[in-house]
Each structure stands twice: as structure tokens, then as C-alpha cells.
């Protein structure tokens, strides 16, 4: 029997690639996203029985409403993938209030809200996969808040794994490197921000142009492998990075 898999941030990037992959594998995918038109487009593409629900993971009421809707159709879910995140560089002196609250609520509170609401639907066992980033251990200038949120997520995941083991719920962190696909033609940041980010990283020996980038579709293989682990085996963290082709 196929798994019921809930994916946050499923309208683009890795979330979209995961939705396509698991739908093709015969699983049932529930796509959550802050912009309903984006997740609905992916749901329409992959077809029934997969469906999209509007959900701003940083808003607890929105999360509660989304999981209440999921419960109407699927009283049991097997997997939650906390993928939604805000990724934006800035310095301490220039960071705006909305940038601070946006990253903290989406990247840290979001996985908490979603995992809390998913737990009652994971009775008898389930799997929470939290998407982290290589920036949690590579100290990239101007990315301190994003990296900090991902470091917090990794710590929480470790603690959740211990807390939820008796309920049969496994928790895995997938720490991924730079990813892209054919739809990503460049950064969505203002040009001056992108240039400063590259310049500041170059100063500490991180040449962003030379760092290898993996394809989203390749990364989905790791998620597939984690979910296919036998019940007597647990993987707390998977670390992925791009690799230059020979």
C-alpha cells in the first residue's frame, strides 16, 4: 500500500520535485504552500488522487486548518516533509523586521507547527523529514539567520527523534547543498544583494561560481532511500552536497 506524504513548500524547487517523484512512485501526495496557485498547478500536473491545500506554515491557524482538511481525506498520514523555508542574505545592520520574523516563523516555527499537527495523524508510526542546509556548518557571510534557523531545526530534530521514538515516529534531517533545475535561471534577490553576497563569500574563500550544484531530481533519490529504510533501521541525518561531473 502506498504512503500518504505531506510536503510543505511544494509549489516550487525541491518541494515540487519531491511531489512529482513520489506521485510517480505511486504514493499519495498532499501539497502545501503559501501561494495556492503554485501548489495547485503542481497538483493539477500530477493529477488525482494528489491534492493541494493553502498553508502558510508560519501561521499556526493556517497550519491547523490545513491539517484539519487533510484529516478529512486521510485520517492517517505516513510522512511529513518540512521543506518550506525562506532563504535570503543580509547583514545585521540592514536586516528588516519582516525579514527577521519571516525567517524565524517559516524556518523554525513552521516545522514545529506542522509536526505538532501531523502527530495525531501518525498514530501507529510515521516519519518526519526536516530539510536543512549545508549552510548550517559552512559559515557563509550574510546568511547567518538562515543558517541559524537550519541549525535550530537540526537540534530540534535530534530531540524530537528521542521524544517520539516510543510512538513509532522517526525523525530524519536531510542536510542538502546547493540545488537547482532548468526553471532556475538565477537568483530572485536584487542584483546588488546577489553581488554583495558573492563578494563577501569570496573574501572568506567561498567562490559561489565554483561550488557544485546538484539537480533537484537527484536529491529526491535520497528522500526515497530514507523512506524505504526497514523499520529496524533509523537514519538521523543525511548530508548531501553537489558533485562536479567527471
mmCIF file of C-alpha atoms in Angstrom:
data_model
loop_
_atom_site.group_PDB
_atom_site.id
_atom_site.type_symbol
_atom_site.label_atom_id
_atom_site.label_comp_id
_atom_site.label_asym_id
_atom_site.label_seq_id
_atom_site.Cartn_x
_atom_site.Cartn_y
_atom_site.Cartn_z
ATOM 1 C CA UNK A 1 0.000 0.000 0.000
ATOM 2 C CA UNK A 2 1.353 3.442 -0.915
ATOM 3 C CA UNK A 3 2.269 6.069 1.617
ATOM 4 C CA UNK A 4 0.434 9.332 2.234
ATOM 5 C CA UNK A 5 3.086 12.057 2.116
ATOM 6 C CA UNK A 6 2.569 15.705 3.092
ATOM 7 C CA UNK A 7 5.081 18.169 1.638
ATOM 8 C CA UNK A 8 5.344 21.827 2.626
ATOM 9 C CA UNK A 9 6.617 24.367 0.129
ATOM 10 C CA UNK A 10 5.541 22.013 -2.650
ATOM 11 C CA UNK A 11 4.910 24.609 -5.340
ATOM 12 C CA UNK A 12 8.480 25.071 -6.471
ATOM 13 C CA UNK A 13 12.050 23.826 -6.220
ATOM 14 C CA UNK A 14 12.762 20.745 -4.150
ATOM 15 C CA UNK A 15 9.187 20.515 -2.864
ATOM 16 C CA UNK A 16 7.807 20.328 -6.390
ATOM 17 C CA UNK A 17 10.446 17.768 -7.403
ATOM 18 C CA UNK A 18 9.558 15.623 -4.387
ATOM 19 C CA UNK A 19 5.845 15.822 -5.188
ATOM 20 C CA UNK A 20 6.478 14.715 -8.759
ATOM 21 C CA UNK A 21 8.792 11.914 -7.654
ATOM 22 C CA UNK A 22 6.538 10.417 -5.020
ATOM 23 C CA UNK A 23 3.455 10.703 -7.216
ATOM 24 C CA UNK A 24 5.322 8.814 -9.943
ATOM 25 C CA UNK A 25 6.303 6.194 -7.350
ATOM 26 C CA UNK A 26 2.654 5.519 -6.521
ATOM 27 C CA UNK A 27 2.435 7.388 -3.236
ATOM 28 C CA UNK A 28 -0.359 9.826 -2.398
ATOM 29 C CA UNK A 29 0.946 13.375 -2.113
ATOM 30 C CA UNK A 30 -0.606 16.306 -0.266
ATOM 31 C CA UNK A 31 0.953 19.573 -1.422
ATOM 32 C CA UNK A 32 1.027 22.507 0.977
ATOM 33 C CA UNK A 33 2.066 26.020 0.016
ATOM 34 C CA UNK A 34 1.556 29.653 0.900
ATOM 35 C CA UNK A 35 0.622 30.501 -2.711
ATOM 36 C CA UNK A 36 -2.274 28.219 -3.585
ATOM 37 C CA UNK A 37 -1.994 28.784 -7.337
ATOM 38 C CA UNK A 38 1.547 27.391 -7.357
ATOM 39 C CA UNK A 39 0.800 24.198 -5.420
ATOM 40 C CA UNK A 40 -2.476 23.757 -7.290
ATOM 41 C CA UNK A 41 -0.594 23.891 -10.583
ATOM 42 C CA UNK A 42 1.669 21.071 -9.431
ATOM 43 C CA UNK A 43 -1.307 19.076 -8.124
ATOM 44 C CA UNK A 44 -3.072 19.517 -11.467
ATOM 45 C CA UNK A 45 0.064 18.376 -13.273
ATOM 46 C CA UNK A 46 0.454 15.151 -11.294
ATOM 47 C CA UNK A 47 -3.307 14.537 -11.132
ATOM 48 C CA UNK A 48 -5.601 12.725 -8.715
ATOM 49 C CA UNK A 49 -5.524 11.461 -6.023
ATOM 50 C CA UNK A 50 -2.946 14.118 -5.159
ATOM 51 C CA UNK A 51 -4.261 17.479 -3.984
ATOM 52 C CA UNK A 52 -3.119 20.940 -2.881
ATOM 53 C CA UNK A 53 -4.067 22.977 0.187
ATOM 54 C CA UNK A 54 -3.218 26.558 1.006
ATOM 55 C CA UNK A 55 -0.980 26.677 4.071
ATOM 56 C CA UNK A 56 1.272 29.386 5.456
ATOM 57 C CA UNK A 57 3.468 27.269 7.715
ATOM 58 C CA UNK A 58 4.415 30.292 9.812
ATOM 59 C CA UNK A 59 0.768 30.882 10.782
ATOM 60 C CA UNK A 60 -0.473 28.346 13.363
ATOM 61 C CA UNK A 61 -4.126 28.897 12.433
ATOM 62 C CA UNK A 62 -3.358 28.275 8.761
ATOM 63 C CA UNK A 63 -1.489 25.086 9.679
ATOM 64 C CA UNK A 64 -4.332 23.854 11.897
ATOM 65 C CA UNK A 65 -6.846 24.476 9.105
ATOM 66 C CA UNK A 66 -4.672 22.686 6.544
ATOM 67 C CA UNK A 67 -4.208 19.566 8.659
ATOM 68 C CA UNK A 68 -7.902 19.520 9.564
ATOM 69 C CA UNK A 69 -8.608 19.414 5.827
ATOM 70 C CA UNK A 70 -6.035 16.650 5.362
ATOM 71 C CA UNK A 71 -7.647 14.623 8.160
ATOM 72 C CA UNK A 72 -10.992 14.709 6.355
ATOM 73 C CA UNK A 73 -9.457 12.842 3.416
ATOM 74 C CA UNK A 74 -6.629 10.953 5.081
ATOM 75 C CA UNK A 75 -7.078 10.118 8.780
ATOM 76 C CA UNK A 76 -3.624 8.533 8.626
ATOM 77 C CA UNK A 77 -0.527 10.120 7.111
ATOM 78 C CA UNK A 78 2.801 8.353 6.875
ATOM 79 C CA UNK A 79 5.282 11.096 6.098
ATOM 80 C CA UNK A 80 5.648 14.822 6.674
ATOM 81 C CA UNK A 81 8.399 16.626 4.784
ATOM 82 C CA UNK A 82 9.097 20.062 6.272
ATOM 83 C CA UNK A 83 10.590 21.678 3.196
ATOM 84 C CA UNK A 84 9.206 25.246 3.174
ATOM 85 C CA UNK A 85 11.807 27.875 4.021
ATOM 86 C CA UNK A 86 12.838 31.458 3.360
ATOM 87 C CA UNK A 87 16.415 31.862 2.104
ATOM 88 C CA UNK A 88 17.711 35.427 1.993
ATOM 89 C CA UNK A 89 21.051 37.089 2.816
ATOM 90 C CA UNK A 90 21.618 40.350 4.677
ATOM 91 C CA UNK A 91 23.854 41.943 7.282
ATOM 92 C CA UNK A 92 22.857 42.602 10.871
ATOM 93 C CA UNK A 93 22.925 46.360 10.323
ATOM 94 C CA UNK A 94 20.472 46.253 7.402
ATOM 95 C CA UNK A 95 18.083 43.414 8.234
ATOM 96 C CA UNK A 96 14.443 44.488 8.348
ATOM 97 C CA UNK A 97 11.854 43.445 10.918
ATOM 98 C CA UNK A 98 9.873 41.475 8.342
ATOM 99 C CA UNK A 99 12.989 39.590 7.231
ATOM 100 C CA UNK A 100 13.714 38.549 10.808
ATOM 101 C CA UNK A 101 10.194 37.454 11.632
ATOM 102 C CA UNK A 102 9.701 35.853 8.223
ATOM 103 C CA UNK A 103 12.660 33.512 8.514
ATOM 104 C CA UNK A 104 12.062 32.690 12.175
ATOM 105 C CA UNK A 105 8.375 31.903 11.716
ATOM 106 C CA UNK A 106 8.729 29.990 8.440
ATOM 107 C CA UNK A 107 12.023 28.171 9.026
ATOM 108 C CA UNK A 108 11.738 27.397 12.742
ATOM 109 C CA UNK A 109 8.156 27.794 13.923
ATOM 110 C CA UNK A 110 6.787 26.349 10.669
ATOM 111 C CA UNK A 111 8.223 22.851 11.129
ATOM 112 C CA UNK A 112 7.073 22.931 14.756
ATOM 113 C CA UNK A 113 3.506 23.902 13.857
ATOM 114 C CA UNK A 114 3.295 21.326 11.059
ATOM 115 C CA UNK A 115 4.884 18.473 13.015
ATOM 116 C CA UNK A 116 2.633 19.136 16.003
ATOM 117 C CA UNK A 117 -0.494 18.945 13.841
ATOM 118 C CA UNK A 118 0.783 15.902 11.944
ATOM 119 C CA UNK A 119 1.424 13.811 15.055
ATOM 120 C CA UNK A 120 -2.214 12.822 15.731
ATOM 121 C CA UNK A 121 -2.406 11.589 12.119
ATOM 122 C CA UNK A 122 0.729 9.473 12.594
ATOM 123 C CA UNK A 123 -0.775 7.148 15.175
ATOM 124 C CA UNK A 124 0.956 3.800 14.914
ATOM 125 C CA UNK A 125 4.062 5.266 13.322
ATOM 126 C CA UNK A 126 5.264 7.782 10.802
ATOM 127 C CA UNK A 127 8.261 9.701 9.566
ATOM 128 C CA UNK A 128 9.124 13.392 9.773
ATOM 129 C CA UNK A 129 11.805 14.617 7.375
ATOM 130 C CA UNK A 130 13.197 18.075 8.035
ATOM 131 C CA UNK A 131 15.078 19.753 5.206
ATOM 132 C CA UNK A 132 18.220 21.538 6.371
ATOM 133 C CA UNK A 133 21.121 23.152 4.568
ATOM 134 C CA UNK A 134 24.879 22.859 4.285
ATOM 135 C CA UNK A 135 24.967 26.478 5.435
ATOM 136 C CA UNK A 136 24.329 25.217 8.959
ATOM 137 C CA UNK A 137 28.004 24.254 9.129
ATOM 138 C CA UNK A 138 29.522 26.396 6.347
ATOM 139 C CA UNK A 139 29.667 29.871 7.826
ATOM 140 C CA UNK A 140 28.623 31.898 4.782
ATOM 141 C CA UNK A 141 28.663 35.684 5.244
ATOM 142 C CA UNK A 142 25.252 37.401 5.207
ATOM 143 C CA UNK A 143 23.478 34.059 5.660
ATOM 144 C CA UNK A 144 23.682 33.953 9.439
ATOM 145 C CA UNK A 145 19.934 33.991 10.117
ATOM 146 C CA UNK A 146 19.071 31.320 7.555
ATOM 147 C CA UNK A 147 21.944 29.162 8.814
ATOM 148 C CA UNK A 148 20.851 29.785 12.382
ATOM 149 C CA UNK A 149 17.310 28.643 11.650
ATOM 150 C CA UNK A 150 18.592 25.474 9.996
ATOM 151 C CA UNK A 151 20.938 24.776 12.919
ATOM 152 C CA UNK A 152 17.967 25.147 15.248
ATOM 153 C CA UNK A 153 15.940 22.761 13.086
ATOM 154 C CA UNK A 154 18.703 20.158 13.223
ATOM 155 C CA UNK A 155 18.890 20.407 17.008
ATOM 156 C CA UNK A 156 15.118 20.156 17.379
ATOM 157 C CA UNK A 157 15.025 17.177 15.036
ATOM 158 C CA UNK A 158 17.514 15.285 17.170
ATOM 159 C CA UNK A 159 15.475 15.956 20.292
ATOM 160 C CA UNK A 160 12.208 15.051 18.550
ATOM 161 C CA UNK A 161 13.702 11.759 17.433
ATOM 162 C CA UNK A 162 14.291 10.772 21.043
ATOM 163 C CA UNK A 163 10.935 12.090 22.215
ATOM 164 C CA UNK A 164 8.845 10.388 19.522
ATOM 165 C CA UNK A 165 10.638 7.050 19.263
ATOM 166 C CA UNK A 166 8.202 5.360 21.657
ATOM 167 C CA UNK A 167 5.336 6.420 19.361
ATOM 168 C CA UNK A 168 6.986 4.805 16.371
ATOM 169 C CA UNK A 169 7.693 8.150 14.702
ATOM 170 C CA UNK A 170 11.119 8.562 13.128
ATOM 171 C CA UNK A 171 12.714 11.954 12.527
ATOM 172 C CA UNK A 172 15.377 12.496 9.876
ATOM 173 C CA UNK A 173 17.255 15.597 8.802
ATOM 174 C CA UNK A 174 18.246 15.887 5.151
ATOM 175 C CA UNK A 175 21.047 18.456 5.020
ATOM 176 C CA UNK A 176 21.340 19.486 1.393
ATOM 177 C CA UNK A 177 23.804 21.576 -0.581
ATOM 178 C CA UNK A 178 23.110 23.963 -3.448
ATOM 179 C CA UNK A 179 20.350 22.712 -5.748
ATOM 180 C CA UNK A 180 18.785 23.892 -8.982
ATOM 181 C CA UNK A 181 16.811 22.785 -12.025
ATOM 182 C CA UNK A 182 16.057 24.057 -15.513
ATOM 183 C CA UNK A 183 13.493 26.572 -14.227
ATOM 184 C CA UNK A 184 16.056 28.334 -12.044
ATOM 185 C CA UNK A 185 17.840 30.823 -14.262
ATOM 186 C CA UNK A 186 19.286 32.970 -11.495
ATOM 187 C CA UNK A 187 18.753 34.474 -8.061
ATOM 188 C CA UNK A 188 15.469 36.120 -7.141
ATOM 189 C CA UNK A 189 17.335 38.589 -4.929
ATOM 190 C CA UNK A 190 18.033 42.191 -6.017
ATOM 191 C CA UNK A 191 21.186 42.381 -8.102
ATOM 192 C CA UNK A 192 23.090 44.451 -5.544
ATOM 193 C CA UNK A 193 22.317 41.891 -2.820
ATOM 194 C CA UNK A 194 23.458 38.996 -5.007
ATOM 195 C CA UNK A 195 26.699 40.788 -5.876
ATOM 196 C CA UNK A 196 27.465 41.661 -2.263
ATOM 197 C CA UNK A 197 26.683 38.117 -1.160
ATOM 198 C CA UNK A 198 29.075 36.660 -3.725
ATOM 199 C CA UNK A 199 31.743 39.240 -2.886
ATOM 200 C CA UNK A 200 31.586 38.668 0.864
ATOM 201 C CA UNK A 201 31.761 34.914 0.424
ATOM 202 C CA UNK A 202 34.728 35.229 -1.905
ATOM 203 C CA UNK A 203 36.538 37.158 0.826
ATOM 204 C CA UNK A 204 36.432 34.074 3.063
ATOM 205 C CA UNK A 205 37.388 31.674 0.285
ATOM 206 C CA UNK A 206 33.922 30.574 -0.851
ATOM 207 C CA UNK A 207 33.655 31.026 -4.603
ATOM 208 C CA UNK A 208 29.962 30.511 -5.285
ATOM 209 C CA UNK A 209 30.518 30.179 -9.022
ATOM 210 C CA UNK A 210 32.782 27.177 -8.490
ATOM 211 C CA UNK A 211 30.675 25.338 -5.911
ATOM 212 C CA UNK A 212 28.995 22.283 -7.480
ATOM 213 C CA UNK A 213 25.206 22.312 -7.747
ATOM 214 C CA UNK A 214 23.015 19.229 -7.687
ATOM 215 C CA UNK A 215 19.737 18.797 -9.554
ATOM 216 C CA UNK A 216 16.535 18.688 -7.510
ATOM 217 C CA UNK A 217 15.619 15.385 -9.134
ATOM 218 C CA UNK A 218 18.870 13.818 -7.945
ATOM 219 C CA UNK A 219 18.192 14.924 -4.388
ATOM 220 C CA UNK A 220 14.808 13.190 -4.410
ATOM 221 C CA UNK A 221 16.657 9.863 -4.588
ATOM 222 C CA UNK A 222 17.964 10.443 -1.066
ATOM 223 C CA UNK A 223 14.461 11.062 0.284
ATOM 224 C CA UNK A 224 13.251 7.905 -1.430
ATOM 225 C CA UNK A 225 16.066 5.899 0.154
ATOM 226 C CA UNK A 226 15.343 7.277 3.630
ATOM 227 C CA UNK A 227 11.654 6.415 3.405
ATOM 228 C CA UNK A 228 12.481 2.904 2.205
ATOM 229 C CA UNK A 229 14.637 2.090 5.236
ATOM 230 C CA UNK A 230 13.429 -1.047 7.060
ATOM 231 C CA UNK A 231 11.624 -0.419 10.364
ATOM 232 C CA UNK A 232 14.576 -1.612 12.451
ATOM 233 C CA UNK A 233 16.915 0.975 10.928
ATOM 234 C CA UNK A 234 16.951 4.697 11.576
ATOM 235 C CA UNK A 235 18.888 7.461 9.862
ATOM 236 C CA UNK A 236 19.098 10.615 11.944
ATOM 237 C CA UNK A 237 20.795 12.737 9.309
ATOM 238 C CA UNK A 238 21.677 12.515 5.637
ATOM 239 C CA UNK A 239 24.220 15.025 4.342
ATOM 240 C CA UNK A 240 24.159 15.788 0.629
ATOM 241 C CA UNK A 241 26.297 18.074 -1.468
ATOM 242 C CA UNK A 242 26.718 18.805 -5.132
ATOM 243 C CA UNK A 243 29.399 16.948 -7.056
ATOM 244 C CA UNK A 244 31.094 18.037 -10.226
ATOM 245 C CA UNK A 245 30.680 15.534 -13.034
ATOM 246 C CA UNK A 246 33.888 13.939 -14.258
#
